[in-house]
CSV table of C-alpha atoms in Angstrom, one decimal:
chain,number,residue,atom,x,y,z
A,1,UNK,CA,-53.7,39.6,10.6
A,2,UNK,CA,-55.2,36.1,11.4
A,3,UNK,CA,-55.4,35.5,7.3
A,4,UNK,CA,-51.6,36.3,7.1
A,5,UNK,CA,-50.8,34.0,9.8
A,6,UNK,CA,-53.2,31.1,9.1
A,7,UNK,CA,-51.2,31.6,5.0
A,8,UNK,CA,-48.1,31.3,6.8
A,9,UNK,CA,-48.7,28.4,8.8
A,10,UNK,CA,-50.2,26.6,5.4
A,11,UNK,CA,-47.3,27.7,3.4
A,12,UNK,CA,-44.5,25.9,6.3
A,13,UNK,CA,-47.0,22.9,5.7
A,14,UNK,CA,-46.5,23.0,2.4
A,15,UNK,CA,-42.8,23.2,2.7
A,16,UNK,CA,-42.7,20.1,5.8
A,17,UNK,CA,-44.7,17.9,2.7
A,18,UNK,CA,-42.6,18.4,0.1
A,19,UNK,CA,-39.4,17.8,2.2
A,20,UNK,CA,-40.8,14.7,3.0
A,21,UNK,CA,-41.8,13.9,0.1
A,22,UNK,CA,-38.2,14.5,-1.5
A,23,UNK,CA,-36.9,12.2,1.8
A,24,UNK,CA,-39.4,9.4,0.4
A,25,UNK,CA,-38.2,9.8,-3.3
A,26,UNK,CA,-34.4,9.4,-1.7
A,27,UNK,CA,-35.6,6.2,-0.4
A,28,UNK,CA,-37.1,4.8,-3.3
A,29,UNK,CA,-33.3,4.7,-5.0
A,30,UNK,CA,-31.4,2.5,-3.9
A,31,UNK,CA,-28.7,2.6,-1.2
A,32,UNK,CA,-25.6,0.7,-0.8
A,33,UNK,CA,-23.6,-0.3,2.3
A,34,UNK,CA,-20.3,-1.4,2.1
A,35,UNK,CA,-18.4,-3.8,4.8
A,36,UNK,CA,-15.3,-5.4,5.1
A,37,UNK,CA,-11.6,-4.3,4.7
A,38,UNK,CA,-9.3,-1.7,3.3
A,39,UNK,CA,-10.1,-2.8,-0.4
A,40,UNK,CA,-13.5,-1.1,0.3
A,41,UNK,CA,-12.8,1.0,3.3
A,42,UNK,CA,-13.4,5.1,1.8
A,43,UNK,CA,-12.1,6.9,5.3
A,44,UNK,CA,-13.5,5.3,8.5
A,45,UNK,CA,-10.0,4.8,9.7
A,46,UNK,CA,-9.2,8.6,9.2
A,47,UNK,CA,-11.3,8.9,12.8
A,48,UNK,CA,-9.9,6.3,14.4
A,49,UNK,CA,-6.5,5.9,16.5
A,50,UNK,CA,-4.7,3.5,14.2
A,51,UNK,CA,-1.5,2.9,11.8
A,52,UNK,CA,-4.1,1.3,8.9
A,53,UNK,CA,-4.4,4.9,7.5
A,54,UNK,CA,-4.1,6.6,4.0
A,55,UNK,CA,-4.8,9.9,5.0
A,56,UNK,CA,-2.0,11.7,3.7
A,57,UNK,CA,-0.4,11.8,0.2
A,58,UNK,CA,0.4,10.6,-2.5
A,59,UNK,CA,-2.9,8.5,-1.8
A,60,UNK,CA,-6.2,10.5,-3.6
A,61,UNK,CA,-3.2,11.8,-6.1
A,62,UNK,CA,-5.9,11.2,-9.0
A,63,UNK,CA,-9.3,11.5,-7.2
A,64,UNK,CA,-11.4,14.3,-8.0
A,65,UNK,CA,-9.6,16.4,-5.5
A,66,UNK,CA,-6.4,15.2,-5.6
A,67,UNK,CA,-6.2,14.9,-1.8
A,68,UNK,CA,-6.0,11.9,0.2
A,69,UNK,CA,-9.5,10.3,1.7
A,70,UNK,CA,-9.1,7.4,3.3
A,71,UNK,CA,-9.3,5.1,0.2
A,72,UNK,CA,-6.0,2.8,-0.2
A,73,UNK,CA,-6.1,3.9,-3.9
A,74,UNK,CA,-4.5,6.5,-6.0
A,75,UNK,CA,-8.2,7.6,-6.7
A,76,UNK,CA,-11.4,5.4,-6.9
A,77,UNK,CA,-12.1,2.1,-4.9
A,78,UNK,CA,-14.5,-0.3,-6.3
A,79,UNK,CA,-17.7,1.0,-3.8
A,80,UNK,CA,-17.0,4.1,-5.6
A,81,UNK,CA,-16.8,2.7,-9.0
A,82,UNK,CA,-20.2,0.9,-8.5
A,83,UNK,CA,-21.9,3.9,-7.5
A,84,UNK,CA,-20.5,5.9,-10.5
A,85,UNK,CA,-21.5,2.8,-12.8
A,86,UNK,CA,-25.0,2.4,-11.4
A,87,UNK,CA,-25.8,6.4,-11.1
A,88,UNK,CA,-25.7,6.5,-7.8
A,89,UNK,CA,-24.8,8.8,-4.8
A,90,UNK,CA,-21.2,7.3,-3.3
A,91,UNK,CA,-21.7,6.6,0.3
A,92,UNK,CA,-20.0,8.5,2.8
A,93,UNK,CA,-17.7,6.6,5.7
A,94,UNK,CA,-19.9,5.8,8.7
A,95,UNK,CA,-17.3,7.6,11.0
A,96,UNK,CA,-18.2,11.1,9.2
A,97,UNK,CA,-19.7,13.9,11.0
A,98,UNK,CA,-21.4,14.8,7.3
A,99,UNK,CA,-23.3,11.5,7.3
A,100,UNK,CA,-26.3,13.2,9.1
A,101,UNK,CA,-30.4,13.7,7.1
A,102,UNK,CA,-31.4,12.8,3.8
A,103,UNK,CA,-27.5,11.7,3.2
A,104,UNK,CA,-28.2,8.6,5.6
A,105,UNK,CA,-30.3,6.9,2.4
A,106,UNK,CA,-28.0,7.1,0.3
A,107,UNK,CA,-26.6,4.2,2.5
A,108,UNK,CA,-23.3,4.1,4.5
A,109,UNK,CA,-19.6,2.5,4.2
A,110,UNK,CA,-18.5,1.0,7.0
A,111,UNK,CA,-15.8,-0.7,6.0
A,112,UNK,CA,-12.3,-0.4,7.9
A,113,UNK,CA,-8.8,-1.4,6.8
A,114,UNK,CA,-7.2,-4.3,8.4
A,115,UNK,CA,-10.3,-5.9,9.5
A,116,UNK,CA,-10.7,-10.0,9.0
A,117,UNK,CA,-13.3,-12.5,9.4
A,118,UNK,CA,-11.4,-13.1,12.7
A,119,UNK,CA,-11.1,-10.6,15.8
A,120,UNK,CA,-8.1,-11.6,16.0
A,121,UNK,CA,-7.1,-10.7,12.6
A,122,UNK,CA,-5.0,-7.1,12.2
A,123,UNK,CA,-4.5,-6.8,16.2
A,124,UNK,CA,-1.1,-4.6,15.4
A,125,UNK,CA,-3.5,-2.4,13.5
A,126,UNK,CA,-4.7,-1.2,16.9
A,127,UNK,CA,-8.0,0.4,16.9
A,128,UNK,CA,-10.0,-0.8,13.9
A,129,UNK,CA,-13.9,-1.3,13.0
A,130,UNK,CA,-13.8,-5.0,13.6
A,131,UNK,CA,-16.4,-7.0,11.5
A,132,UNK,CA,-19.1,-7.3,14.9
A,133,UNK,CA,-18.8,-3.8,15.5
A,134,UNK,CA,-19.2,-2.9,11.6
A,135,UNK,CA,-22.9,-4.6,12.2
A,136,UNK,CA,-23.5,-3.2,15.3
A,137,UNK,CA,-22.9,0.2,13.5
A,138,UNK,CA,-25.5,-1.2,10.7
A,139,UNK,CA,-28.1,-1.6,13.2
A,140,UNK,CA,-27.6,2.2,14.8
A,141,UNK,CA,-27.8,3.5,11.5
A,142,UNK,CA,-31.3,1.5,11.0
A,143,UNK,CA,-32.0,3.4,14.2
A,144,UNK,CA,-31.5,6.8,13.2
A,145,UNK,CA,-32.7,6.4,9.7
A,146,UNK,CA,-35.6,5.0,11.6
A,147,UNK,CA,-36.1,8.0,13.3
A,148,UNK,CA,-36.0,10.0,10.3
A,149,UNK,CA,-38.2,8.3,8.1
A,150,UNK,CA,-39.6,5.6,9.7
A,151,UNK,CA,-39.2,2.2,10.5
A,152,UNK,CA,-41.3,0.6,7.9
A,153,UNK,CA,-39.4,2.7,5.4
A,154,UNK,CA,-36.2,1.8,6.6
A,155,UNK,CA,-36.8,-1.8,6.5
A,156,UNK,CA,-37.6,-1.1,2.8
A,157,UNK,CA,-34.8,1.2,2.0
A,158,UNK,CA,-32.3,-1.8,3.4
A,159,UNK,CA,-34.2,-5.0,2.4
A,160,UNK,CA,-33.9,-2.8,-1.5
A,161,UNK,CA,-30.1,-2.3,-0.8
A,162,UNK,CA,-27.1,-3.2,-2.6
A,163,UNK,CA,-24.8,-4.2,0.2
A,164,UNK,CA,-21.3,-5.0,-1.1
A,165,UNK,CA,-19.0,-7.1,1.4
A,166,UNK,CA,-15.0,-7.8,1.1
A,167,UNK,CA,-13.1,-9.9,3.7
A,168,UNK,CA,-10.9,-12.8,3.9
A,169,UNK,CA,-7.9,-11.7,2.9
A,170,UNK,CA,-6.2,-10.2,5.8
A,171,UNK,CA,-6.8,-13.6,8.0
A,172,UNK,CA,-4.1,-14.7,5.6
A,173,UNK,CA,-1.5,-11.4,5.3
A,174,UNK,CA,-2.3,-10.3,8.4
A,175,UNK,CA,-3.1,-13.1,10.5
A,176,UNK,CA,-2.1,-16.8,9.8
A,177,UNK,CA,1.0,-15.7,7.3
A,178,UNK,CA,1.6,-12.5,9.7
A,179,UNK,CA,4.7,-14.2,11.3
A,180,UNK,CA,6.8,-17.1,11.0
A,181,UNK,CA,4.8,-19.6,13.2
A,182,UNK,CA,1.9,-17.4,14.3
A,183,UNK,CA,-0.4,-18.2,16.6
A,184,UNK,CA,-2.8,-19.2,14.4
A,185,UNK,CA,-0.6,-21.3,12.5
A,186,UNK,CA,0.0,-23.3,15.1
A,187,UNK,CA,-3.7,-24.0,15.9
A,188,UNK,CA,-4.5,-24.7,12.2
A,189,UNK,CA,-3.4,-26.9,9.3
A,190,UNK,CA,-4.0,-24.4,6.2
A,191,UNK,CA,-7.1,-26.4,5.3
A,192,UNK,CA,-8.4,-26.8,8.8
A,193,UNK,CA,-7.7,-22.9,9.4
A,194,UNK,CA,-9.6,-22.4,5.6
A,195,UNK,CA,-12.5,-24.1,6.9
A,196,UNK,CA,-12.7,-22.4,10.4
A,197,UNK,CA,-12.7,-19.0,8.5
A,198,UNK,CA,-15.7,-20.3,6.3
A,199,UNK,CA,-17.6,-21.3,8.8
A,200,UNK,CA,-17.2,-18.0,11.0
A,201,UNK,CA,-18.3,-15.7,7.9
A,202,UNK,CA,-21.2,-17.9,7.3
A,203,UNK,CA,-22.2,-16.7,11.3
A,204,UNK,CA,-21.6,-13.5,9.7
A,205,UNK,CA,-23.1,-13.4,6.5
A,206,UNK,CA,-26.4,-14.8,8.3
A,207,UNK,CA,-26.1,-12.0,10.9
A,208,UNK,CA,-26.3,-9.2,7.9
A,209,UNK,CA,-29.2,-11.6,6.3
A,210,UNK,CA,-30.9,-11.0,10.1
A,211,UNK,CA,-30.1,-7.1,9.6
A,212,UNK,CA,-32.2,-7.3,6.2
A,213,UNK,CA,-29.7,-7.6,3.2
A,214,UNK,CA,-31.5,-8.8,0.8
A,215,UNK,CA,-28.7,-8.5,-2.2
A,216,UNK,CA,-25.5,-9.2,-1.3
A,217,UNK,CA,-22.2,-9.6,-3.3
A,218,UNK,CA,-19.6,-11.1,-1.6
A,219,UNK,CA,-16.0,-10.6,-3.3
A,220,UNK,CA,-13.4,-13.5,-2.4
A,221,UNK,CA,-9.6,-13.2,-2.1
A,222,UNK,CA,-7.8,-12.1,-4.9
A,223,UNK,CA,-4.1,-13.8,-6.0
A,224,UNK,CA,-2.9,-12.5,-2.4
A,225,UNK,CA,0.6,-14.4,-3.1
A,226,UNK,CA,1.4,-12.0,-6.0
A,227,UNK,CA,0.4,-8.6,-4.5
A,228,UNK,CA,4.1,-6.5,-4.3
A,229,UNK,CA,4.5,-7.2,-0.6
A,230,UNK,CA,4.2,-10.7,-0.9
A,231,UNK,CA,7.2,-10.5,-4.4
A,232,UNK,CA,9.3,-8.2,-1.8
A,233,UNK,CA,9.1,-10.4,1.3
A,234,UNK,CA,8.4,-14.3,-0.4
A,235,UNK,CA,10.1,-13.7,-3.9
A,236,UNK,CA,13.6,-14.8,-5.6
A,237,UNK,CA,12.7,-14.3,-8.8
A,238,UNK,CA,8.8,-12.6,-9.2
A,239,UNK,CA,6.5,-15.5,-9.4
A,240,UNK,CA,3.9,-15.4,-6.9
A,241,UNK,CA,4.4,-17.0,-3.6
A,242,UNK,CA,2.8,-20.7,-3.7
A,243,UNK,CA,1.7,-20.7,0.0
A,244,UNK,CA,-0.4,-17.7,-0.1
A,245,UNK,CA,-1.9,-18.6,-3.8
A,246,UNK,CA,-2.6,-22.1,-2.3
A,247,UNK,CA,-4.5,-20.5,0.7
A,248,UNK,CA,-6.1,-18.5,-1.8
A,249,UNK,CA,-7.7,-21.3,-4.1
A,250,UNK,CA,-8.4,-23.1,-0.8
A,251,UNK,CA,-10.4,-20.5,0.2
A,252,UNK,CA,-12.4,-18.9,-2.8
A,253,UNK,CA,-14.2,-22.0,-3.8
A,254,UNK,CA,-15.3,-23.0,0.0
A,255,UNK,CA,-16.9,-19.3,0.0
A,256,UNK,CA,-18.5,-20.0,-3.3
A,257,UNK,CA,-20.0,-23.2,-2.0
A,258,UNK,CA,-21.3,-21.8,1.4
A,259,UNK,CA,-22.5,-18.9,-0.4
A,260,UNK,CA,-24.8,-21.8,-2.4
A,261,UNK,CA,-25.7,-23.0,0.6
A,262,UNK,CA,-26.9,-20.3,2.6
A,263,UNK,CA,-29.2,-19.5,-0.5
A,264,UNK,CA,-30.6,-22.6,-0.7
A,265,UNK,CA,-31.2,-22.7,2.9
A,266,UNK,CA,-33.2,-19.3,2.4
A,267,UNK,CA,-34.7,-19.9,-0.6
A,268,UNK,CA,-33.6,-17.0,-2.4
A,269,UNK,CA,-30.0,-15.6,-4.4
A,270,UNK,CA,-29.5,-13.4,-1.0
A,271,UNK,CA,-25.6,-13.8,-1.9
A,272,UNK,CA,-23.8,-13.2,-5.1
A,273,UNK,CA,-20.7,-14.7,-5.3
A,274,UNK,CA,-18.0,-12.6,-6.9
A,275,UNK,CA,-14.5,-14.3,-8.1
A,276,UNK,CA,-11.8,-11.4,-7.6
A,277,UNK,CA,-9.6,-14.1,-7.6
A,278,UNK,CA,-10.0,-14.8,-11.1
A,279,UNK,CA,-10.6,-11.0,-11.9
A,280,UNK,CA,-7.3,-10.1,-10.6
A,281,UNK,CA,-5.2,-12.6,-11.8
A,282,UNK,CA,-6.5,-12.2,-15.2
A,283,UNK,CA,-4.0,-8.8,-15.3
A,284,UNK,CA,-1.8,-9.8,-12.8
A,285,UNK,CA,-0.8,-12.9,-15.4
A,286,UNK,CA,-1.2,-10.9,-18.6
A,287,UNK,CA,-0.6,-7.5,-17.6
A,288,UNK,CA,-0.1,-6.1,-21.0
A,289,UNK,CA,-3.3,-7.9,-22.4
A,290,UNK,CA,-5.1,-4.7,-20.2
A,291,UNK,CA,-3.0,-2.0,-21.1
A,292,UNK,CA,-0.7,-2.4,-17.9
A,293,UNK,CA,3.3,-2.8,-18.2
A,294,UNK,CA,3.6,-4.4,-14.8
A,295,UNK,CA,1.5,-5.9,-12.2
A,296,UNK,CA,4.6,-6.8,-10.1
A,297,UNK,CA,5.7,-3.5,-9.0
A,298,UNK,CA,3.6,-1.4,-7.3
A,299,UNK,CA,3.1,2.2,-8.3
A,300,UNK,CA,4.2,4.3,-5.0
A,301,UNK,CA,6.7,2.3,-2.3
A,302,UNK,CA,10.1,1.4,-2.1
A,303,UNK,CA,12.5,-1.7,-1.9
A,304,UNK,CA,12.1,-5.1,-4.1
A,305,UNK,CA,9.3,-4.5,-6.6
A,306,UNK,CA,8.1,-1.2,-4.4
A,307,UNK,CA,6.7,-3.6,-1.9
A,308,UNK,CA,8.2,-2.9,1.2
A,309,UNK,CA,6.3,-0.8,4.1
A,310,UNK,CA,3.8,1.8,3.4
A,311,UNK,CA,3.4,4.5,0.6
A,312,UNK,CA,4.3,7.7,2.3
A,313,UNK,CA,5.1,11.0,0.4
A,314,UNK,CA,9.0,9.7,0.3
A,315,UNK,CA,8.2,6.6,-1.3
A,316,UNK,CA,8.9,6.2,-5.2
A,317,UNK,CA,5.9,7.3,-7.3
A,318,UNK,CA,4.9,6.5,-11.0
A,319,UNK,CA,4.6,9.1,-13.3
A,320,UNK,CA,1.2,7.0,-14.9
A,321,UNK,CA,-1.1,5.1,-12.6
A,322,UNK,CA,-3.0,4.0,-15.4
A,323,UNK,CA,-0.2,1.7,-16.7
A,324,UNK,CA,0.3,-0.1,-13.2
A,325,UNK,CA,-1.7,-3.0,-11.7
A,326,UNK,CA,-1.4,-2.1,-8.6
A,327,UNK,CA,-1.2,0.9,-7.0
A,328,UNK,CA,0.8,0.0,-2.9
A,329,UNK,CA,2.2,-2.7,-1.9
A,330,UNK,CA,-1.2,-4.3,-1.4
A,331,UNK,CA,-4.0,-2.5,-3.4
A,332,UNK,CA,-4.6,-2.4,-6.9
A,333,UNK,CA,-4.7,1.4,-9.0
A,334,UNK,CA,-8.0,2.6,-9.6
A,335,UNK,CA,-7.8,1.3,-12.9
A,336,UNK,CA,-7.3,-2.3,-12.0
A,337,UNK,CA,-10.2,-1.6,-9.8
A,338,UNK,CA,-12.3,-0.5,-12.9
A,339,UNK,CA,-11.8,-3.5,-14.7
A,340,UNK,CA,-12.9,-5.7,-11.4
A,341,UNK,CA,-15.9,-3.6,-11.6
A,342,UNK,CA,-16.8,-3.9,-15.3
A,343,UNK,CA,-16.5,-8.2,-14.1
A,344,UNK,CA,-19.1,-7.5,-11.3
A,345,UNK,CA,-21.1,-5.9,-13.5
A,346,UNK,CA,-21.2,-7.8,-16.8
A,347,UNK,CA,-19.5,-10.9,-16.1
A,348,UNK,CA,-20.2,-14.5,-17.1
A,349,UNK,CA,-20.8,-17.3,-14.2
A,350,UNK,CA,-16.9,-17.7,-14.1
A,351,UNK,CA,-16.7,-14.6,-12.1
A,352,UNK,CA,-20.0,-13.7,-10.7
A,353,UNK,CA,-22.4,-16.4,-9.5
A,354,UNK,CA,-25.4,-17.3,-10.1
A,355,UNK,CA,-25.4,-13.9,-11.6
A,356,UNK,CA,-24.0,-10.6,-11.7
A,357,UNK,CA,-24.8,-7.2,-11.0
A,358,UNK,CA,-26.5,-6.3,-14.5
A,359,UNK,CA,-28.7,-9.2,-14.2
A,360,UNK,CA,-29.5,-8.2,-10.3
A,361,UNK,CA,-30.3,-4.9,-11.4
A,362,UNK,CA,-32.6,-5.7,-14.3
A,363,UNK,CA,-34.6,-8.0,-11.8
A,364,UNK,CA,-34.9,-5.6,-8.8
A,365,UNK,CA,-36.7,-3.1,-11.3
A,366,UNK,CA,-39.5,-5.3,-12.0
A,367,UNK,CA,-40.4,-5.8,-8.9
């Protein structure tokens, strides 16, 4: 009896080792953690209270289960795309009652539509993971992967991270250009407003350097005044709305430069700079150079170029969401985000500085 129980007792041993041992192997691949807006938000807002929501169809028509998640795409975001490109797990929203065990180091998204660089930014969205909160969130999850496997672990698992980070855009959309003589707009010339925001996601950026990112890409606005909502609301003719595309080439190379400086000030390429700008406008201007016939009318809305309010299951719907650009009034199609991906990975220094995410990859794995 005592040689059946003391076999026993070594064989749940056994089993307690090799689960940790499989935990420990999940850490040594490489998580990703994802921040910032609805461009990179995969379902967070689906738990919260709020009207920044793509929980219901015709959004997910094309992802694997044709259902809607969350993601403001008609399938894939770019989070997801990197994941698929890099062989990796795709994270799971923050907010998700599955996120629980080994599935923590794969990493966590927790990313929110709406958000800005500014509190202030996306108030009529109601209840939204604002950008301080996201971190905060960042540091509980450190906690309970901490208590999982570890804190010196953890501190390796997220110093080894990918983290991806995408804001910037709503302070404009949804925020200074919100209304006719906003609040905001009234504080701020553009450029004074431009370098207020730049000077507030610096406190940020250096808050998720405190948190441990190590390798950091940081996307910048794309052509913001030539998404369908901006045609619909700012557009006689189709051309792109010069006050938004102004705030937009204000803004992208200020981001670039602080991102320069906040690596030299380390010591280290903590921050990869990522031109989405340039990416997007690539297709937006030559549509039909990437297989696209438009990238002024969106794939599912309604009104003046399918840019007015949201895409609901009433709205007008493309038969092929391969052939459009972008995919709502203010998100690109899955594909569109594909080719933004396919920049981020293999791009020259005109859209990913000093280097992009081939080049990161190819280094991490030597050391």
């Amino acid at each position: 009896m005592m040689s059946c129980s003391l076999s026993f007792l070594s064989y749940c041993i056994l089993l307690l080792v090799l689960a940790f041992c499989d935990l420990l192997l999940e850490v040594e691949s490489r998580a990703l953690f994802v921040f910032g807006d609805s461009l990179v938000d995969n379902g967070n807002n689906n738990y919260l209270l709020t009207s920044a929501r793509a929980d219901s169809p015709p959004y997910g028509i094309d992802y694997p289960t044709h259902r809607a998640t969350g993601r403001f795409s008609n399938g894939l975001n770019i989070p997801d795309i990197i994941s698929e490109q890099l062989g990796m797990e795709p994270t799971l929203p923050y907010l998700a009652p599955q996120l629980t065990g080994d599935r923590l180091l794969v990493g966590a998204n927790f990313a929110s539509a709406g958000v800005g660089i500014l509190n202030d930014t996306g108030i009529q969205f109601f209840n939204i993971i604002r950008i301080a909160k996201q971190l905060e969130y960042f540091e509980q999850y450190q906690r309970r992967v901490s208590g999982l496997i570890g804190a010196e672990q953890t501190e390796q698992l997220v110093n080894s991270a990918l983290i991806l980070i995408t804001l910037g855009g709503n302070d404009f959309v949804n925020n200074y250009y919100l209304v006719p003589f906003s609040a905001r707009s009234r504080q701020f010339s553009l450029p004074d407003y431009v370098v207020y925001l730049i000077s507030e996601y610096r406190k940020i950026l250096q808050k998720l350097y405190d948190l441990g990112g190590r390798r950091v890409l940081v996307t910048g606005t794309g052509p913001i005044g030539c998404v369908p909502a901006e045609l619909a609301q700012r557009s006689i003719s189709g051309e792109c709305s010069v006050e938004l595309q102004r705030a937009a080439a204000l803004f992208n190379p200020q981001l670039t430069q602080m991102l320069a400086d906040l690596n030299s000030q380390i010591g280290a390429n903590v921050f990869i700079a990522a031109n989405t700008f340039t990416m997007n406008m690539n297709f937006v201007s030559n549509p039909q150079a990437y297989g696209f016939v438009t990238s002024k009318i969106a794939c599912c809305g309604q009104g003046p170029y399918n840019g007015i309010g949201l895409c609901t299951p009433l709205s007008n719907l493309c038969p092929n969401r391969d052939i459009y650009a972008f995919w709502d009034p203010f998100h690109p199609s899955e594909r569109a985000n594909r080719i933004i991906v396919q920049q981020i990975l293999t791009g020259s220094s005109e859209y990913m500085n000093p280097m992009n995410l081939s080049t990161i990859m190819a280094l991490d794995s030597r050391t």
